[in-house]
GROMACS .gro file of C-alpha atoms in nm:
model
  328
    1ASN     CA    1  14.119  11.285   6.560
    2MET     CA    2  13.963  10.942   6.549
    3ARG     CA    3  14.223  10.816   6.799
    4THR     CA    4  14.155  11.101   7.039
    5ASN     CA    5  13.775  11.039   7.014
    6VAL     CA    6  13.828  10.668   7.084
    7SER     CA    7  14.052  10.747   7.384
    8ILE     CA    8  13.795  10.999   7.518
    9HIS     CA    9  13.517  10.738   7.486
   10LEU     CA   10  13.735  10.476   7.654
   11SER     CA   11  13.823  10.708   7.942
   12LYS     CA   12  13.452  10.794   7.984
   13TYR     CA   13  13.367  10.423   7.981
   14ASN     CA   14  13.639  10.345   8.235
   15SER     CA   15  13.530  10.629   8.465
   16ASN     CA   16  13.168  10.508   8.447
   17LYS     CA   17  13.290  10.156   8.521
   18MET     CA   18  13.481  10.290   8.821
   19ASN     CA   19  13.175  10.479   8.939
   20ILE     CA   20  12.964  10.164   8.923
   21THR     CA   21  13.222   9.951   9.107
   22GLU     CA   22  13.255  10.219   9.374
   23ALA     CA   23  12.902  10.149   9.498
   24THR     CA   24  12.932   9.771   9.551
   25THR     CA   25  12.816   9.830   9.908
   26PHE     CA   26  12.595  10.090  10.073
   27VAL     CA   27  12.599  10.213  10.432
   28LEU     CA   28  12.262  10.248  10.608
   29LYS     CA   29  12.277  10.555  10.832
   30GLY     CA   30  11.914  10.639  10.891
   31LEU     CA   31  11.846  10.599  11.261
   32THR     CA   32  12.207  10.527  11.361
   33ASP     CA   33  12.318  10.885  11.430
   34ASN     CA   34  12.061  10.897  11.706
   35GLU     CA   35  12.133  10.922  12.078
   36ILE     CA   36  11.830  10.704  12.149
   37GLN     CA   37  11.967  10.415  11.940
   38LEU     CA   38  11.937  10.155  12.219
   39VAL     CA   39  11.583  10.266  12.307
   40LEU     CA   40  11.485  10.240  11.938
   41SER     CA   41  11.641   9.894  11.900
   42VAL     CA   42  11.457   9.759  12.209
   43LEU     CA   43  11.131   9.918  12.088
   44PHE     CA   44  11.171   9.780  11.734
   45LEU     CA   45  11.258   9.435  11.867
   46LEU     CA   46  10.945   9.428  12.086
   47ILE     CA   47  10.729   9.555  11.798
   48TYR     CA   48  10.878   9.290  11.567
   49LEU     CA   49  10.809   9.010  11.819
   50VAL     CA   50  10.446   9.129  11.857
   51THR     CA   51  10.423   9.145  11.473
   52VAL     CA   52  10.548   8.788  11.434
   53LEU     CA   53  10.325   8.653  11.713
   54GLY     CA   54  10.019   8.856  11.607
   55ASN     CA   55  10.033   8.770  11.237
   56THR     CA   56  10.134   8.405  11.287
   57GLY     CA   57   9.859   8.373  11.550
   58MET     CA   58   9.604   8.526  11.313
   59MET     CA   59   9.698   8.284  11.033
   60LEU     CA   60   9.684   7.985  11.271
   61ILE     CA   61   9.344   8.082  11.417
   62ILE     CA   62   9.193   8.120  11.068
   63TRP     CA   63   9.351   7.793  10.950
   64LEU     CA   64   9.240   7.591  11.257
   65ASP     CA   65   8.883   7.724  11.287
   66VAL     CA   66   8.650   7.588  11.016
   67GLN     CA   67   8.396   7.868  11.073
   68LEU     CA   68   8.655   8.121  10.953
   69HIS     CA   69   8.708   7.948  10.618
   70THR     CA   70   8.532   8.230  10.430
   71PRO     CA   71   8.653   8.474  10.157
   72MET     CA   72   8.700   8.758  10.409
   73TYR     CA   73   8.932   8.547  10.627
   74PHE     CA   74   9.107   8.400  10.322
   75PHE     CA   75   9.217   8.756  10.235
   76LEU     CA   76   9.293   8.832  10.599
   77THR     CA   77   9.530   8.531  10.613
   78HIS     CA   78   9.722   8.670  10.317
   79LEU     CA   79   9.722   9.021  10.467
   80SER     CA   80   9.888   8.873  10.778
   81PHE     CA   81  10.138   8.689  10.555
   82LEU     CA   82  10.224   9.012  10.366
   83ASP     CA   83  10.262   9.211  10.689
   84LEU     CA   84  10.484   8.945  10.841
   85SER     CA   85  10.692   8.923  10.521
   86TYR     CA   86  10.760   9.292  10.471
   87SER     CA   87  10.829   9.349  10.837
   88THR     CA   88  11.086   9.063  10.811
   89THR     CA   89  11.235   9.223  10.497
   90ILE     CA   90  11.319   9.543  10.688
   91THR     CA   91  11.318   9.509  11.071
   92PRO     CA   92  11.595   9.244  11.123
   93LYS     CA   93  11.840   9.445  10.906
   94THR     CA   94  11.738   9.767  11.088
   95LEU     CA   95  11.806   9.595  11.422
   96GLU     CA   96  12.147   9.481  11.295
   97THR     CA   97  12.244   9.837  11.197
   98LEU     CA   98  12.122   9.970  11.534
   99LEU     CA   99  12.283   9.706  11.756
  100THR     CA  100  12.608   9.617  11.574
  101SER     CA  101  12.891   9.801  11.402
  102ASN     CA  102  12.789   9.644  11.068
  103LYS     CA  103  12.586   9.912  10.892
  104SER     CA  104  12.670   9.804  10.537
  105ILE     CA  105  12.446   9.633  10.282
  106SER     CA  106  12.564   9.498   9.947
  107PHE     CA  107  12.445   9.645   9.616
  108ILE     CA  108  12.255   9.323   9.538
  109GLY     CA  109  12.125   9.300   9.896
  110CYS     CA  110  12.001   9.658   9.884
  111PHE     CA  111  11.812   9.617   9.556
  112THR     CA  112  11.676   9.277   9.666
  113GLN     CA  113  11.536   9.442   9.980
  114LEU     CA  114  11.386   9.721   9.767
  115TYR     CA  115  11.237   9.469   9.520
  116ILE     CA  116  11.074   9.253   9.789
  117PHE     CA  117  10.946   9.557   9.978
  118ILE     CA  118  10.779   9.720   9.672
  119LEU     CA  119  10.638   9.381   9.565
  120LEU     CA  120  10.476   9.326   9.906
  121ALA     CA  121  10.355   9.686   9.953
  122ALA     CA  122  10.195   9.703   9.604
  123THR     CA  123  10.040   9.358   9.654
  124GLU     CA  124   9.893   9.478   9.986
  125CYS     CA  125   9.731   9.775   9.809
  126PHE     CA  126   9.538   9.541   9.579
  127LEU     CA  127   9.470   9.288   9.855
  128LEU     CA  128   9.301   9.567  10.056
  129CYS     CA  129   9.114   9.640   9.734
  130SER     CA  130   8.996   9.277   9.712
  131MET     CA  131   8.887   9.293  10.078
  132ALA     CA  132   8.682   9.606  10.008
  133TYR     CA  133   8.520   9.433   9.708
  134ASP     CA  134   8.441   9.133   9.931
  135ARG     CA  135   8.270   9.360  10.189
  136TYR     CA  136   8.080   9.537   9.907
  137ILE     CA  137   7.938   9.205   9.778
  138ALA     CA  138   7.860   9.085  10.134
  139ILE     CA  139   7.661   9.399  10.224
  140CYS     CA  140   7.522   9.521   9.891
  141LYS     CA  141   7.455   9.182   9.724
  142PRO     CA  142   7.422   8.934  10.015
  143LEU     CA  143   7.208   8.681   9.824
  144HIS     CA  144   7.462   8.652   9.542
  145TYR     CA  145   7.763   8.647   9.779
  146PRO     CA  146   7.838   8.267   9.776
  147VAL     CA  147   7.822   8.260   9.394
  148ILE     CA  148   8.022   8.581   9.327
  149MET     CA  149   8.289   8.523   9.595
  150SER     CA  150   8.368   8.167   9.491
  151SER     CA  151   8.704   8.004   9.568
  152ARG     CA  152   8.808   8.058   9.206
  153ARG     CA  153   8.723   8.434   9.223
  154CYS     CA  154   8.914   8.474   9.551
  155LEU     CA  155   9.218   8.297   9.408
  156ALA     CA  156   9.202   8.512   9.092
  157LEU     CA  157   9.190   8.834   9.300
  158LEU     CA  158   9.485   8.717   9.512
  159THR     CA  159   9.692   8.611   9.208
  160GLY     CA  160   9.611   8.942   9.035
  161SER     CA  161   9.734   9.134   9.342
  162TYR     CA  162  10.068   8.950   9.339
  163VAL     CA  163  10.111   8.989   8.961
  164ILE     CA  164  10.052   9.368   8.980
  165GLY     CA  165  10.294   9.386   9.275
  166ALA     CA  166  10.560   9.194   9.081
  167VAL     CA  167  10.521   9.417   8.770
  168ASP     CA  168  10.535   9.736   8.981
  169SER     CA  169  10.844   9.614   9.167
  170SER     CA  170  11.027   9.483   8.857
  171VAL     CA  171  10.979   9.806   8.658
  172THR     CA  172  11.097  10.025   8.950
  173VAL     CA  173  11.405   9.818   9.038
  174LEU     CA  174  11.512   9.754   8.676
  175SER     CA  175  11.491  10.127   8.596
  176MET     CA  176  11.693  10.216   8.909
  177ILE     CA  177  11.968   9.958   8.850
  178THR     CA  178  12.066  10.145   8.531
  179LEU     CA  179  12.174  10.451   8.737
  180HIS     CA  180  12.534  10.517   8.847
  181PHE     CA  181  12.574  10.557   9.223
  182CYS     CA  182  12.896  10.751   9.266
  183LYS     CA  183  12.805  11.057   9.477
  184SER     CA  184  12.829  10.866   9.804
  185ASN     CA  185  12.749  10.518   9.932
  186VAL     CA  186  12.579  10.644  10.251
  187ILE     CA  187  12.202  10.592  10.248
  188ARG     CA  188  12.036  10.839  10.485
  189HIS     CA  189  11.762  10.593  10.571
  190PHE     CA  190  11.720  10.274  10.776
  191TYR     CA  191  11.642  10.058  10.468
  192CYS     CA  192  11.687  10.076  10.090
  193ASP     CA  193  11.407  10.294   9.957
  194THR     CA  194  11.365  10.477   9.625
  195ALA     CA  195  11.408  10.844   9.735
  196PRO     CA  196  11.727  10.798   9.946
  197LEU     CA  197  11.882  10.584   9.669
  198LEU     CA  198  11.794  10.834   9.394
  199SER     CA  199  11.968  11.109   9.591
  200LEU     CA  200  12.297  10.912   9.562
  201SER     CA  201  12.285  10.889   9.182
  202CYS     CA  202  12.529  11.097   8.979
  203SER     CA  203  12.340  11.030   8.655
  204SER     CA  204  12.008  11.198   8.567
  205THR     CA  205  11.715  11.056   8.765
  206ASN     CA  206  11.434  11.244   8.586
  207GLU     CA  207  11.315  10.950   8.374
  208VAL     CA  208  11.337  10.705   8.664
  209GLU     CA  209  11.145  10.945   8.891
  210ILE     CA  210  10.866  10.973   8.631
  211ILE     CA  211  10.849  10.590   8.602
  212ILE     CA  212  10.833  10.552   8.983
  213PHE     CA  213  10.573  10.827   9.016
  214VAL     CA  214  10.354  10.677   8.740
  215PHE     CA  215  10.370  10.322   8.876
  216ALA     CA  216  10.346  10.408   9.248
  217GLY     CA  217  10.083  10.673   9.173
  218SER     CA  218   9.866  10.444   8.961
  219THR     CA  219   9.894  10.161   9.217
  220ILE     CA  220   9.778  10.389   9.499
  221LEU     CA  221   9.519  10.572   9.287
  222VAL     CA  222   9.354  10.265   9.125
  223SER     CA  223   9.337  10.068   9.450
  224LEU     CA  224   9.223  10.366   9.658
  225THR     CA  225   8.954  10.458   9.401
  226THR     CA  226   8.822  10.099   9.403
  227ILE     CA  227   8.816  10.098   9.786
  228SER     CA  228   8.642  10.440   9.794
  229VAL     CA  229   8.375  10.337   9.537
  230SER     CA  230   8.314  10.012   9.733
  231TYR     CA  231   8.270  10.202  10.059
  232VAL     CA  232   8.043  10.471   9.913
  233SER     CA  233   7.815  10.188   9.790
  234ILE     CA  234   7.841  10.012  10.128
  235LEU     CA  235   7.756  10.332  10.316
  236SER     CA  236   7.451  10.407  10.099
  237THR     CA  237   7.328  10.048  10.154
  238ILE     CA  238   7.383  10.069  10.532
  239LEU     CA  239   7.188  10.398  10.552
  240LYS     CA  240   6.890  10.227  10.385
  241ILE     CA  241   6.871   9.964  10.663
  242ASN     CA  242   6.583  10.047  10.895
  243SER     CA  243   6.692   9.879  11.219
  244THR     CA  244   6.967  10.037  11.428
  245SER     CA  245   7.112   9.695  11.523
  246GLY     CA  246   7.127   9.602  11.152
  247LYS     CA  247   7.315   9.922  11.073
  248GLN     CA  248   7.560   9.861  11.358
  249LYS     CA  249   7.619   9.498  11.253
  250ALA     CA  250   7.679   9.596  10.888
  251PHE     CA  251   7.913   9.880  10.981
  252SER     CA  252   8.111   9.676  11.239
  253THR     CA  253   8.211   9.428  10.965
  254CYS     CA  254   8.372   9.713  10.770
  255ALA     CA  255   8.504   9.935  11.051
  256SER     CA  256   8.827   9.739  11.110
  257HIS     CA  257   8.906   9.721  10.737
  258LEU     CA  258   8.836  10.093  10.696
  259LEU     CA  259   9.068  10.176  10.987
  260GLY     CA  260   9.345   9.955  10.842
  261VAL     CA  261   9.307  10.116  10.498
  262THR     CA  262   9.318  10.472  10.638
  263VAL     CA  263   9.637  10.411  10.837
  264PHE     CA  264   9.813  10.229  10.548
  265TYR     CA  265   9.726  10.471  10.268
  266SER     CA  266   9.782  10.798  10.456
  267THR     CA  267  10.147  10.707  10.525
  268MET     CA  268  10.198  10.561  10.174
  269ILE     CA  269  10.065  10.878  10.005
  270PHE     CA  270  10.280  11.099  10.228
  271THR     CA  271  10.595  10.905  10.138
  272TYR     CA  272  10.556  10.824   9.770
  273LEU     CA  273  10.334  11.080   9.599
  274LYS     CA  274  10.578  11.366   9.623
  275PRO     CA  275  10.900  11.457   9.440
  276SER     CA  276  11.225  11.304   9.572
  277LYS     CA  277  11.372  11.656   9.603
  278SER     CA  278  11.137  11.717   9.898
  279TYR     CA  279  11.275  11.407  10.075
  280SER     CA  280  11.343  11.502  10.436
  281LEU     CA  281  11.522  11.259  10.665
  282GLY     CA  282  11.309  11.331  10.972
  283LYS     CA  283  10.952  11.335  10.834
  284ASP     CA  284  11.007  11.055  10.582
  285GLN     CA  285  11.165  10.827  10.838
  286VAL     CA  286  10.876  10.875  11.081
  287ALA     CA  287  10.629  10.786  10.802
  288SER     CA  288  10.845  10.490  10.696
  289VAL     CA  289  10.876  10.359  11.053
  290PHE     CA  290  10.498  10.378  11.068
  291TYR     CA  291  10.415  10.164  10.766
  292THR     CA  292  10.717   9.929  10.766
  293ILE     CA  293  10.738   9.854  11.139
  294LEU     CA  294  10.418   9.972  11.312
  295ILE     CA  295  10.139   9.886  11.063
  296PRO     CA  296  10.236   9.515  11.034
  297MET     CA  297  10.195   9.499  11.414
  298LEU     CA  298   9.871   9.703  11.421
  299ASN     CA  299   9.685   9.508  11.149
  300PRO     CA  300   9.628   9.185  11.348
  301LEU     CA  301   9.524   9.397  11.649
  302ILE     CA  302   9.283   9.608  11.438
  303TYR     CA  303   9.124   9.300  11.279
  304SER     CA  304   9.109   9.079  11.589
  305LEU     CA  305   9.021   9.317  11.874
  306ARG     CA  306   8.727   9.465  11.683
  307ASN     CA  307   8.614   9.127  11.552
  308LYS     CA  308   8.367   8.907  11.743
  309GLU     CA  309   8.422   8.616  11.500
  310VAL     CA  310   8.797   8.604  11.569
  311LYS     CA  311   8.736   8.631  11.946
  312GLY     CA  312   8.478   8.351  11.916
  313ALA     CA  313   8.727   8.137  11.723
  314VAL     CA  314   8.990   8.184  11.998
  315VAL     CA  315   8.735   8.081  12.266
  316ARG     CA  316   8.635   7.773  12.059
  317LEU     CA  317   8.999   7.670  12.011
  318VAL     CA  318   9.076   7.710  12.385
  319LYS     CA  319   8.766   7.503  12.480
  320LYS     CA  320   8.862   7.239  12.221
  321ARG     CA  321   9.211   7.219  12.372
  322GLN     CA  322   9.075   7.193  12.727
  323GLY     CA  323   8.828   6.925  12.614
  324SER     CA  324   9.102   6.715  12.453
  325ARG     CA  325   9.312   6.746  12.773
  326LYS     CA  326   9.020   6.621  12.989
  327LEU     CA  327   8.974   6.321  12.757
  328ARG     CA  328   9.337   6.225  12.812
   0.00000   0.00000   0.00000
């Protein structure tokens, strides 16, 4: 009896081992079954180039112009860095799967992509939170602004955002790595995301789904609540301003941030705050394309086109360049 039990356990162990080794590589087949593959690849390449130029340009303008060395632009520099980073985590690999015959990604590569993506996305949630807090202090407590939004406070808010992002990402990825992926190695998505990966698991995903829902849910909920409370306070302060020009000036400083927040959170909520069973290839991929490829391109446009300070900084830099050329 004991021998048979040992042999049963060994066979189970060996089969599990086989199941784990089976999924050493995954195949990304999200947008590849499409007839418009070439059109998508050209579109994604153009969007990626605009993303790189827009975000790098934004960081350079803020770095070169002394007048933009304020807390708001300190956060905006890091928002551009995050957008550029998570677009780079996903778009080049997506372009490779669209343009070449290589559609595979290693087990380690897949989970590394997932880890970096969750880290950056969760960090962005709390960075947007910090930006809302900055606007709240600027409009509701303008006299105390230089004291409250000190360099140390800004650095603490930024570090806190990255720490929360790292915790969120580590917990999600470490809980998912324990699963056995033996159903199939074909990921029906254009990058490694939680829902498509969970659907490949042949072991129970209930506990992992609860962990993901709790962490993703609390990240979105806490940050969105903070942003909402900040903006309710901002709005009530703006309404108390007597002059129309004062109201417009106060609101214009928040309008671009509010637009960026709305676009980012609506797609995030649609994708993550629902059970993985309701994962649909079409709808989820459209939402994912939006916040992984489109939003990183839109953010610099939202924050620069609606911003007189950024436009002014560009004009100053161009004049400075022309002036230095004349001196030569």
